[in-house]
CSV table of C-alpha atoms and ligand atoms in Angstrom, one decimal:
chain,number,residue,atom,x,y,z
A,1,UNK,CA,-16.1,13.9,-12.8
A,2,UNK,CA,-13.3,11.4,-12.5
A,3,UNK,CA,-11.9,11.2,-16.5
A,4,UNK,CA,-11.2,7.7,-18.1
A,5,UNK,CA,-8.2,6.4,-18.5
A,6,UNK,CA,-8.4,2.7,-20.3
A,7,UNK,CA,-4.3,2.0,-20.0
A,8,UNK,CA,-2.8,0.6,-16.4
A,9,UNK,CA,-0.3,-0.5,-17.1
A,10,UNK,CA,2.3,1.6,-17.0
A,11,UNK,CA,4.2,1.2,-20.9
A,12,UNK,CA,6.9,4.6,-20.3
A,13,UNK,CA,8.8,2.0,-17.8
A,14,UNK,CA,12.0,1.4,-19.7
A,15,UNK,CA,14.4,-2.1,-18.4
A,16,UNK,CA,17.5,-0.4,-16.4
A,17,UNK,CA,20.8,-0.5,-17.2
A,18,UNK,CA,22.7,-3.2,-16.0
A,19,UNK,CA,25.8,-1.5,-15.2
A,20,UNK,CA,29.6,-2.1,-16.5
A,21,UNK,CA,31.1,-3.0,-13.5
A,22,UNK,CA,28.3,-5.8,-11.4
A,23,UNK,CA,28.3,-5.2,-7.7
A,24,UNK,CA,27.6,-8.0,-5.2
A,25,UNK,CA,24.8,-6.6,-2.9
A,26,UNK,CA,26.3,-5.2,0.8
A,27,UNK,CA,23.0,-5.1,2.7
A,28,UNK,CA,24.0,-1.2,3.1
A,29,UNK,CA,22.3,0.4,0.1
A,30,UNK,CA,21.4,4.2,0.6
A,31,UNK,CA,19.4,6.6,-1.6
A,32,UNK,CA,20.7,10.2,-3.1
A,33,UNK,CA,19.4,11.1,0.7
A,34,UNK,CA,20.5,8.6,2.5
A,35,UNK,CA,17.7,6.9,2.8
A,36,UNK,CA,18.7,2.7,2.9
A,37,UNK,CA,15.9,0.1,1.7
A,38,UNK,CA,14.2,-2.0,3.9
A,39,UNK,CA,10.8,-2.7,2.7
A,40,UNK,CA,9.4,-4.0,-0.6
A,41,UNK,CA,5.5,-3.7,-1.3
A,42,UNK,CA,4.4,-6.4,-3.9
A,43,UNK,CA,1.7,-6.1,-5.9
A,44,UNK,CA,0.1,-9.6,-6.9
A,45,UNK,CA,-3.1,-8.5,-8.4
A,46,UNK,CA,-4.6,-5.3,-10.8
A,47,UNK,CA,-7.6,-6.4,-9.9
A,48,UNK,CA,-10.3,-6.0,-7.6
A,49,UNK,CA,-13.2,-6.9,-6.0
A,50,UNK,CA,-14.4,-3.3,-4.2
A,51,UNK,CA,-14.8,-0.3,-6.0
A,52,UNK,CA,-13.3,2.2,-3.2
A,53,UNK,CA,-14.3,5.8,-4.5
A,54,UNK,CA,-11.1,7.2,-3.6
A,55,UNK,CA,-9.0,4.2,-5.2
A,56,UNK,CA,-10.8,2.3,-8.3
A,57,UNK,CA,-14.1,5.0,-8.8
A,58,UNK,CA,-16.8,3.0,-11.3
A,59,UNK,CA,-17.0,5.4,-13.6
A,60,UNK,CA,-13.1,4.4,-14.3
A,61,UNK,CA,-12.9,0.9,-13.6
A,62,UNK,CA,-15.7,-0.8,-15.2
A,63,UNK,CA,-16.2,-3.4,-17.6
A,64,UNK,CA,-14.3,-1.9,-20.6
A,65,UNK,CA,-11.5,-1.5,-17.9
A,66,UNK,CA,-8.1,-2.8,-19.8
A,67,UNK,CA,-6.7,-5.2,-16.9
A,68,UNK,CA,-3.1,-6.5,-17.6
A,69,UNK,CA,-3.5,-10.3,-19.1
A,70,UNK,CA,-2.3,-13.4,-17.3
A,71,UNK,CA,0.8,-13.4,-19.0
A,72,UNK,CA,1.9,-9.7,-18.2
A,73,UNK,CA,1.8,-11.2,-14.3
A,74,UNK,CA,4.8,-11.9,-12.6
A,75,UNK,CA,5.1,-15.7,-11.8
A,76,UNK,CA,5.0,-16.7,-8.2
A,77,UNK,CA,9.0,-18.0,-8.9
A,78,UNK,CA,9.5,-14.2,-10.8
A,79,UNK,CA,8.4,-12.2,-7.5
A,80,UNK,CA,10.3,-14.7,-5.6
A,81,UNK,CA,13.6,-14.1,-7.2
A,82,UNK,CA,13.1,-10.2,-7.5
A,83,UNK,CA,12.3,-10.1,-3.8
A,84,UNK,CA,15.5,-12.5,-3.0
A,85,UNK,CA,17.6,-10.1,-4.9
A,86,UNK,CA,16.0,-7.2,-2.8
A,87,UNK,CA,16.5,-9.1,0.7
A,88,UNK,CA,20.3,-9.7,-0.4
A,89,UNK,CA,20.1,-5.5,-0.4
A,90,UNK,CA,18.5,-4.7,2.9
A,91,UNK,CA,14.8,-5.2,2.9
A,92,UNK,CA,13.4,-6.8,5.4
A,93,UNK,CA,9.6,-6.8,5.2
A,94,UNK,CA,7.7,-7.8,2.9
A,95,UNK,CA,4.0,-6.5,2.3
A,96,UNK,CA,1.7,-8.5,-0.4
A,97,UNK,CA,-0.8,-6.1,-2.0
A,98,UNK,CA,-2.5,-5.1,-5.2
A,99,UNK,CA,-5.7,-4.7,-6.0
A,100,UNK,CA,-6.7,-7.5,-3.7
A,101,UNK,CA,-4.3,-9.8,-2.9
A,102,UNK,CA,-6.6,-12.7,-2.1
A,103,UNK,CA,-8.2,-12.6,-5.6
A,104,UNK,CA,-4.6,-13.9,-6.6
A,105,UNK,CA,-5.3,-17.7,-7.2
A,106,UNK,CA,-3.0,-19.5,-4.8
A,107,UNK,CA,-1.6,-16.9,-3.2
A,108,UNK,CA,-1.0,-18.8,0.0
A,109,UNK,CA,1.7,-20.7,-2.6
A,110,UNK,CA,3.5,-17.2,-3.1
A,111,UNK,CA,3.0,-16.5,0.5
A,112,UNK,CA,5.3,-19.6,1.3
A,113,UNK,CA,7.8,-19.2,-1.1
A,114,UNK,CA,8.6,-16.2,0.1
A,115,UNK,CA,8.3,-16.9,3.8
A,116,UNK,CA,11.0,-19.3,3.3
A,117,UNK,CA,13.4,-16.4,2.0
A,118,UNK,CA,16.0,-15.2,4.5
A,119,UNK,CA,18.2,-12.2,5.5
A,120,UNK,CA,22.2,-12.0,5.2
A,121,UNK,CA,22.3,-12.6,8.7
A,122,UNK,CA,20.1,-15.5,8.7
A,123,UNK,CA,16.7,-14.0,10.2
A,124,UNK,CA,13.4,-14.7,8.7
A,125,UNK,CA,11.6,-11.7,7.0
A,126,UNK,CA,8.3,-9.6,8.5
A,127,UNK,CA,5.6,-10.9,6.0
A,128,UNK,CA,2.3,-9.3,5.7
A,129,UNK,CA,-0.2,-8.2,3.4
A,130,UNK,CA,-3.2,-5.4,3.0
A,131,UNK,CA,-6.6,-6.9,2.5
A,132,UNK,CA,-10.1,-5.3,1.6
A,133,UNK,CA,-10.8,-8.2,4.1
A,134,UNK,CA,-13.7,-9.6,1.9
A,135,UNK,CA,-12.0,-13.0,1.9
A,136,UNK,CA,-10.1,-13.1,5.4
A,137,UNK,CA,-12.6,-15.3,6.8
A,138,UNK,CA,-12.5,-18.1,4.1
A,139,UNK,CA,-8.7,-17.6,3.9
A,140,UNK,CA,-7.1,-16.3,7.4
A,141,UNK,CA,-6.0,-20.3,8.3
A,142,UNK,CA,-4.1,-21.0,4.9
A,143,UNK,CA,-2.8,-17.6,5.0
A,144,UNK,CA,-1.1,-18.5,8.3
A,145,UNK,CA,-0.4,-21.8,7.7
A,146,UNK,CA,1.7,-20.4,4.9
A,147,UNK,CA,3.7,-18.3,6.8
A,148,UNK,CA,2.1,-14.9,6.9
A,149,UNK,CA,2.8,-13.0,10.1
A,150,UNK,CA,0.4,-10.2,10.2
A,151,UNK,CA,-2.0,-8.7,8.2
A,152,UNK,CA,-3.7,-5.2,7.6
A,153,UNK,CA,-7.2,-4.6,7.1
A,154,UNK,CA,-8.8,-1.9,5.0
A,155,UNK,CA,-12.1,-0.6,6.8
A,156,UNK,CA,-13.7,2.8,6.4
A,157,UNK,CA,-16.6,2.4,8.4
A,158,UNK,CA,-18.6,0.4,10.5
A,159,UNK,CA,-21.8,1.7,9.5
A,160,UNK,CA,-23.5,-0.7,6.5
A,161,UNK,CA,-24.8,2.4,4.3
A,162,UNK,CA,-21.7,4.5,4.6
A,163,UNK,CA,-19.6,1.4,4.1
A,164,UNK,CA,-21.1,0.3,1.0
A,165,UNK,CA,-21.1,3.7,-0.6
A,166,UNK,CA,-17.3,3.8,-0.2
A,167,UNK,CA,-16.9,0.5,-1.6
A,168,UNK,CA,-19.4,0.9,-4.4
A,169,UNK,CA,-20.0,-2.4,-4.5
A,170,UNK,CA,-22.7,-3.4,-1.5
A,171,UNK,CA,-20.2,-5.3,0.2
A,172,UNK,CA,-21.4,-5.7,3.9
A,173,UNK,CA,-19.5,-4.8,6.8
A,174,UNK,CA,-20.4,-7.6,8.9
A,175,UNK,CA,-18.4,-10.1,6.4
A,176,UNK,CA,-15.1,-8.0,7.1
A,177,UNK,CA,-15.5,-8.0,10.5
A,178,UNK,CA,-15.8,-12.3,10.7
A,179,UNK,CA,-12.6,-11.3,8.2
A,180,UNK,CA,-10.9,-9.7,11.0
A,181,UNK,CA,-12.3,-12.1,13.5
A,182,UNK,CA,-10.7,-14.9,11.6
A,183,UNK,CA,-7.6,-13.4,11.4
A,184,UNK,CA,-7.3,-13.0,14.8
A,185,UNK,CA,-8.1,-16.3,15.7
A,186,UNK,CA,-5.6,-17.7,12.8
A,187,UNK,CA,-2.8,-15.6,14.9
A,188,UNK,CA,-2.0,-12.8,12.2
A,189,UNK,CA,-2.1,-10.3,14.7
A,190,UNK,CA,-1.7,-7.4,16.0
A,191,UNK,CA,-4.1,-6.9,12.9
A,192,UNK,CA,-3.6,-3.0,11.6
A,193,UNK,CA,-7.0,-1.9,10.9
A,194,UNK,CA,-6.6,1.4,7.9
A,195,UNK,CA,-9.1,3.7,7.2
A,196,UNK,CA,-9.0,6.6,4.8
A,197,UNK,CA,-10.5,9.2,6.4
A,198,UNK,CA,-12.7,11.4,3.5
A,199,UNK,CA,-14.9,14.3,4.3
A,200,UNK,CA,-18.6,14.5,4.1
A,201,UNK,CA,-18.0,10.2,3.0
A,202,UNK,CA,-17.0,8.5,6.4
A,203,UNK,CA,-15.7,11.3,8.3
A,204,UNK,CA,-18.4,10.5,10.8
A,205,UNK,CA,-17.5,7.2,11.7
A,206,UNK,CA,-13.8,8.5,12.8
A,207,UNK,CA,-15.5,8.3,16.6
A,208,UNK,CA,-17.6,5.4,16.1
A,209,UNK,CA,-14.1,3.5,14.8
A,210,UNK,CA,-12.3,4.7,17.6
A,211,UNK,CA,-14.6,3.5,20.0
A,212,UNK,CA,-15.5,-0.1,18.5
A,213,UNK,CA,-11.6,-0.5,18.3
A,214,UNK,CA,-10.5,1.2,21.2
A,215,UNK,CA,-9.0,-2.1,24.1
A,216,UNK,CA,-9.4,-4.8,21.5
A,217,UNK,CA,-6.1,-6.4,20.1
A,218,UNK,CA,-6.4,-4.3,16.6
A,219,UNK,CA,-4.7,-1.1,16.3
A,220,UNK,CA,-6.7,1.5,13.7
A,221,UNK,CA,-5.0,3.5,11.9
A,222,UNK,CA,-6.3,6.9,10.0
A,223,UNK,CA,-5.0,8.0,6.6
A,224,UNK,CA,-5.5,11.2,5.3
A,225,UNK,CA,-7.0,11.1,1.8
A,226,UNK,CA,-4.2,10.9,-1.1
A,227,UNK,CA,-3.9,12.5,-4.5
A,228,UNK,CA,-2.6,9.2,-5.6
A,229,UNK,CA,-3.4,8.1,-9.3
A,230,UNK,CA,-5.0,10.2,-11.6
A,231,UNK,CA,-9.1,8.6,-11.5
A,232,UNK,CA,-10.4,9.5,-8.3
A,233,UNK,CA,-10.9,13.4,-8.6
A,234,UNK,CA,-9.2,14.4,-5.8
A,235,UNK,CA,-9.5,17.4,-4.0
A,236,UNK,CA,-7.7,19.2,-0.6
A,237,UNK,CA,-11.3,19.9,0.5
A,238,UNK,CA,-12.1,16.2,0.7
A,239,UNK,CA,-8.8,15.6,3.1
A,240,UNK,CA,-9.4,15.6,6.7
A,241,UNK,CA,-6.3,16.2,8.3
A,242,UNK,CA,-4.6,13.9,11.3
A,243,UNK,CA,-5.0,16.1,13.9
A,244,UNK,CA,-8.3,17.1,13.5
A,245,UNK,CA,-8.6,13.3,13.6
A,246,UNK,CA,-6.8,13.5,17.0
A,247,UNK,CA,-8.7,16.2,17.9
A,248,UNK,CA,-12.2,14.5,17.1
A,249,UNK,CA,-11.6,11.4,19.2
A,250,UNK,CA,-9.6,12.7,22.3
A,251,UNK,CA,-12.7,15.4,22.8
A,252,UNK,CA,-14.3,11.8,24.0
A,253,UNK,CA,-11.3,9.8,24.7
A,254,UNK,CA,-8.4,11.4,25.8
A,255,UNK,CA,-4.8,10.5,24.4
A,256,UNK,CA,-1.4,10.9,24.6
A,257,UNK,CA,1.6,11.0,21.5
A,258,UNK,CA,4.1,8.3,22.2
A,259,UNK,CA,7.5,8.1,20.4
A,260,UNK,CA,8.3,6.1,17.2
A,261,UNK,CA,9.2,2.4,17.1
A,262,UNK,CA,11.7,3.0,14.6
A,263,UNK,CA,13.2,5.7,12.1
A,264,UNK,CA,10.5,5.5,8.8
A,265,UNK,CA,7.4,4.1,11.2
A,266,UNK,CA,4.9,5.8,8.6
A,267,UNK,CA,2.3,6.2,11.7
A,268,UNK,CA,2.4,8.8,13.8
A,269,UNK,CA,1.3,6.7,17.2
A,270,UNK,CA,-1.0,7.8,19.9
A,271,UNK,CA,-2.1,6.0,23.4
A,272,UNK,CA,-5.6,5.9,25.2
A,273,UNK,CA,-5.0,7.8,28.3
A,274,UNK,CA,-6.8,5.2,30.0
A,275,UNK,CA,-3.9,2.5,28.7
A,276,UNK,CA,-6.6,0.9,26.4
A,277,UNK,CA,-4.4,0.3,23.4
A,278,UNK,CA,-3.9,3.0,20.9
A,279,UNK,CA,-4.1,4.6,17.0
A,280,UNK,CA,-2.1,5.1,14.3
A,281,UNK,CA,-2.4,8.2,12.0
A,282,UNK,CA,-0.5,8.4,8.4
A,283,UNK,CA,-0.3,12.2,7.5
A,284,UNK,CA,0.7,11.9,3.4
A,285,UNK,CA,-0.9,15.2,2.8
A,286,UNK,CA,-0.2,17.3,6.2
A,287,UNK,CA,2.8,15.9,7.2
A,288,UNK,CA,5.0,13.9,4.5
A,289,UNK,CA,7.4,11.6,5.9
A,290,UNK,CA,9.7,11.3,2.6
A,291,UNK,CA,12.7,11.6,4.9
A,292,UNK,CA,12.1,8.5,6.2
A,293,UNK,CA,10.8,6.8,3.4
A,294,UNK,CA,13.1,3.6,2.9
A,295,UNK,CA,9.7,1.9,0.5
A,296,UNK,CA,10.4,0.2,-3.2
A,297,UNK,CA,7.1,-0.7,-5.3
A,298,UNK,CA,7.0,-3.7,-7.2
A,299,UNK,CA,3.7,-3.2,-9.7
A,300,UNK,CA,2.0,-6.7,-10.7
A,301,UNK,CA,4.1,-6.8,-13.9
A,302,UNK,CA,7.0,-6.1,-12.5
A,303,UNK,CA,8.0,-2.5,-12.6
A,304,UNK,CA,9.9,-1.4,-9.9
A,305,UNK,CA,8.6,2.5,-8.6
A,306,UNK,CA,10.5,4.1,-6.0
A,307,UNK,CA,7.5,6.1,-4.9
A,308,UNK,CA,4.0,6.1,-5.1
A,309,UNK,CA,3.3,9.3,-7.1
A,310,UNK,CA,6.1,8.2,-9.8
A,311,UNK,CA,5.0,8.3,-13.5
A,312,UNK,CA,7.5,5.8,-14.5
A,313,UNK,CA,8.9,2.4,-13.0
A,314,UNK,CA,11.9,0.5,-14.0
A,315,UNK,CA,11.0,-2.5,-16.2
A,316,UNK,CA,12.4,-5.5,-13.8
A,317,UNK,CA,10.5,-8.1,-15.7
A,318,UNK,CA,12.7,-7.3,-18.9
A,319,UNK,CA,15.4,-8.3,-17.2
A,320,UNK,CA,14.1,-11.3,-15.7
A,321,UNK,CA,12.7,-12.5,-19.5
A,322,UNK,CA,15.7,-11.5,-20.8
A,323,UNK,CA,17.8,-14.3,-18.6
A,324,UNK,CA,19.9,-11.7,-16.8
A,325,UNK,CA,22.1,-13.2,-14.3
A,326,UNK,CA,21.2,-12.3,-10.4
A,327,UNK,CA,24.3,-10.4,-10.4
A,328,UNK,CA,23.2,-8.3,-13.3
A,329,UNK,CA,20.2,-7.8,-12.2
A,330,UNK,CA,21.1,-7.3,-8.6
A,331,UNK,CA,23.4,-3.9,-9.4
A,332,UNK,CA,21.2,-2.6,-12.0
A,333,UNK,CA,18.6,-2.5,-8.7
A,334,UNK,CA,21.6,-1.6,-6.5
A,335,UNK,CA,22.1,1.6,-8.8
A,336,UNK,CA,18.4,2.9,-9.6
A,337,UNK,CA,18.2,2.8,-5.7
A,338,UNK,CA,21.3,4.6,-5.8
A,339,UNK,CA,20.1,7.7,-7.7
A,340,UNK,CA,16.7,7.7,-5.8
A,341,UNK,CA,15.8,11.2,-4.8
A,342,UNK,CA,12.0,10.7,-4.9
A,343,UNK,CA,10.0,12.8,-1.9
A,344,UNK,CA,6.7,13.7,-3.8
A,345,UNK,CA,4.9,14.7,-0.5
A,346,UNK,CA,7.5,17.3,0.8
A,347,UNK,CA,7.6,19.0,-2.5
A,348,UNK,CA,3.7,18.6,-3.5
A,349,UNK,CA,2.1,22.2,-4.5
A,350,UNK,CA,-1.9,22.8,-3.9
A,351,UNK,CA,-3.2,25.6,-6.0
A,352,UNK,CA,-6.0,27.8,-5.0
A,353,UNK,CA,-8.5,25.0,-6.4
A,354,UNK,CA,-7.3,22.5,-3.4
A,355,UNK,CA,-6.1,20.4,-6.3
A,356,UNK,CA,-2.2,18.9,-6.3
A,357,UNK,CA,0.1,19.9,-9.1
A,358,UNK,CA,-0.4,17.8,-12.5
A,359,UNK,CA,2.0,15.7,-13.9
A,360,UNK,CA,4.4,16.9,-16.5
A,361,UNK,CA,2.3,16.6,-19.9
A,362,UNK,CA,2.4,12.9,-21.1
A,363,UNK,CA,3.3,11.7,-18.1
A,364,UNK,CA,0.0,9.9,-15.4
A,365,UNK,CA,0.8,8.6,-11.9
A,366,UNK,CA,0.1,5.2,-11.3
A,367,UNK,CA,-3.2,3.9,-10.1
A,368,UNK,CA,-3.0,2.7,-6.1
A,369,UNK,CA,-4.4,-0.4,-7.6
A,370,UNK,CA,-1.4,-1.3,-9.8
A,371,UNK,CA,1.2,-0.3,-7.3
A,372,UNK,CA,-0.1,-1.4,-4.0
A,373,UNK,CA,-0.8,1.1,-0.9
B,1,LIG,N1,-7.2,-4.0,-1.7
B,1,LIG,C1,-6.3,-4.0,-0.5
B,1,LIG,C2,-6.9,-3.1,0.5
B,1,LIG,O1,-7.8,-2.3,0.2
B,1,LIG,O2,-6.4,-3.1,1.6
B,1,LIG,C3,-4.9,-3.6,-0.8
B,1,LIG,C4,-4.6,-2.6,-1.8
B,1,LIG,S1,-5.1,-0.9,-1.4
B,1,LIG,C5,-4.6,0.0,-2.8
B,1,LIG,C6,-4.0,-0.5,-0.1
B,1,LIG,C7,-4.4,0.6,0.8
B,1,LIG,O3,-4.4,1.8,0.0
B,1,LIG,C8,-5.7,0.5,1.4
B,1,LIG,O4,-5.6,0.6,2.8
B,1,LIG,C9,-6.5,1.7,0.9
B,1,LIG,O5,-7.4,2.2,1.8
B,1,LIG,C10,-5.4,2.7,0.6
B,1,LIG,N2,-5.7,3.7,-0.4
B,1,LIG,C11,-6.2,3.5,-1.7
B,1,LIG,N3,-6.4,4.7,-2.3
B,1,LIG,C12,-6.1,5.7,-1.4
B,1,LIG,C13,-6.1,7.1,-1.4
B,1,LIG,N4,-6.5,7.8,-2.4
B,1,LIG,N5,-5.7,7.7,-0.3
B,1,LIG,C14,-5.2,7.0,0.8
B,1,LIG,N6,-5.2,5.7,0.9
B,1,LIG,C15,-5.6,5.0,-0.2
B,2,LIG,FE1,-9.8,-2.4,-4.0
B,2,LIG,FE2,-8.2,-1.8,-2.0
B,2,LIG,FE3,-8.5,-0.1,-3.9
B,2,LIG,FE4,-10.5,-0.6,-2.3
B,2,LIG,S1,-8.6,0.3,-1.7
B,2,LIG,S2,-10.7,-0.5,-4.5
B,2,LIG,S3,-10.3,-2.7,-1.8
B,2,LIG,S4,-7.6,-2.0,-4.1
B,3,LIG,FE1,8.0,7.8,-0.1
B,3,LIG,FE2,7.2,9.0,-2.3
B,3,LIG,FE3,5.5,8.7,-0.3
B,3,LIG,FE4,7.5,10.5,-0.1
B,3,LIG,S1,5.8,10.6,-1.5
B,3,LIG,S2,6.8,9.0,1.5
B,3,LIG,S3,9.1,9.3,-1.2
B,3,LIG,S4,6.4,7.1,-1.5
């Protein structure tokens, strides 16, 4: 049973130093392994809608649940600045999460803020953002209209019982598929399609995905079952691993491995034989990709995390309270990144339980839905 935990947010994330000697931002930033940053994930909402048993489990996140108040948010002109500051450093994509990013009143307001930020060199950013899909169909116009490029849609099953046991909350699947429908139609495709695969939960509807998914415009994507957080019980036995996902579909449908877009794609990327599109699968548990891994993790309030299974993030929003100059705050992010030697995955231990190693005492990871997927 999943224990409770009634703090989020995370209060063991100190400001950073803003160091002696301020840097002007190069674009060329790399990690303690060389690893540069391109991408920020934003999260613009603790809260949700769904009650996914592997990410916000009931008997956690119910009504006693301590959310961060209104004025622990980041203000649409706070995430803006932050994420200016970031694009002066490398990133180039953007990803709006949370919780459920559409719960966030006026998102589509964020949205074009930061769709009108640009990069050194003049080129407009890759915008997107991960959806539950509950409200895609209401909002998929504005959410283009705004400037979002693309978006990705959770979906763990196309089946109505098994979907509304993994959200908990008797959400239908029908509405997420008009979601995705809508998006489509609003032009914020290639939609990703993600579903965490977990065993004896869903596993069955790996084929049944597959196949509904299989020569339409969306591209599915399989993720193997994380130990992120410390609420949803997790345990190795509950993992199904990507290539007995491979395995599963191309018994029916063969398919073939083709070679990464780019250095960090986090999916590894496999075609229909038969040239009918193709799937994505994201190995966190069999095969960590920390190499590549060139992610930073704003949290709603602000904390900077350079990886998802840190206990600790960097207080940005001190700094921005505090009326620190860009430039100060620009080389205290230039120097955490800097010193970044984060690779959780490579280095994560199972003991003979199936269970990941703990956190040092005192120290929790961070729920999924503070920090964004
Ligand atoms: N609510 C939005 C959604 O579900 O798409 C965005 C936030 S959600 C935390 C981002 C992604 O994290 C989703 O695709 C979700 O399936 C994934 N996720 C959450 N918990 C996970 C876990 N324990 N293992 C693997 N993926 C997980
Ligand atoms: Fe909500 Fe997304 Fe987490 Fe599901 S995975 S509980 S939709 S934040
Ligand atoms: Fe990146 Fe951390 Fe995930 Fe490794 S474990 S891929 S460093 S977020």
């Amino acid at each position: 049973m999943a224990e409770k935990i009634i703090m989020l947010g995370d209060a063991r994330s100190p400001a950073p130093a803003i160091p002696a000697q301020l840097e002007a931002p190069t674009g060329l930033l790399a990690d303690a392994l060389g690893r540069p940053l391109h991408d920020l994930r934003i999260s613009v909402t603790d809260r949700c809608n769904f009650r996914c048993v592997y990410c916000m489990p009931k008997e956690v996140f119910d009504k006693d649940y301590a959310y961060l108040p209104h004025s622990s948010l980041l203000s649409f002109e706070e995430i803006t600045r932050v994420a200016a500051l970031f694009v002066a450093h490398g990133v180039e994509k953007l990803r709006l999460t949370g919780g459920e990013p559409l719960l966030r009143k006026n998102v589509e307001k964020l949205i074009g803020m930061l769709s009108a930020l640009r990069t050194p060199s003049g080129a407009p950013l890759d915008l997107t953002l991960t959806t539950n899909g509950s409200l895609l169909a209401k909002k998929a116009r504005a959410l283009k209209d705004a400037g979002l490029n693309r978006v990705t849609v959770s979906l763990d099953s196309l089946d109505d019982v098994t979907f509304k046991r993994m959200n908990d909350v008797d959400f239908a699947v029908g509405d997420v598929l008009a979601g995705i429908d809508a998006a489509h139609a609003a032009g914020l495709g290639p939609i990703k399609i993600n579903m965490v695969v977990k065993a004896g939960m869903n596993d069955a509807q790996i084929v049944p995905m597959a196949r509904h998914f299989k020569g339409t415009p969306s591209i599915l994507r399989f993720i193997e079952y994380m130990d992120v957080g410390a609420s949803n019980g997790w345990n190795l036995a509950e993992v199904i691993s990507s290539s007995e996902v491979v395995r599963r579909i191309a018994a029916e449908m063969p398919l073939v491995p083709v070679l990464a877009n780019y250095a960090g794609e986090t999916a590894a990327r496999w075609r229909y034989a038969d040239g009918e599109g193709e799937i994505g699968l994201i190995s966190s548990v069999t095969q960590a990709f920390c190499k590549d891994c060139s992610r930073a993790r704003l949290s709603t309030e602000g904390k900077l995390y350079t990886c998802l299974f840190a206990t600790r993030g960097h207080d940005l929003r001190a700094l921005l309270r505090d009326g620190r100059s860009d430039a100060e705050m620009s080389s205290a992010i230039g120097a955490l990144w800097r010193v970044r030697a984060d690779r959780y995955s490579e280095t994560r231990t199972i003991n003979t339980s199936g269970i990941a190693n703990a956190e040092a005492p005192g120290e929790r990871r961070v729920e999924m839905s503070y920090i964004g997927g």
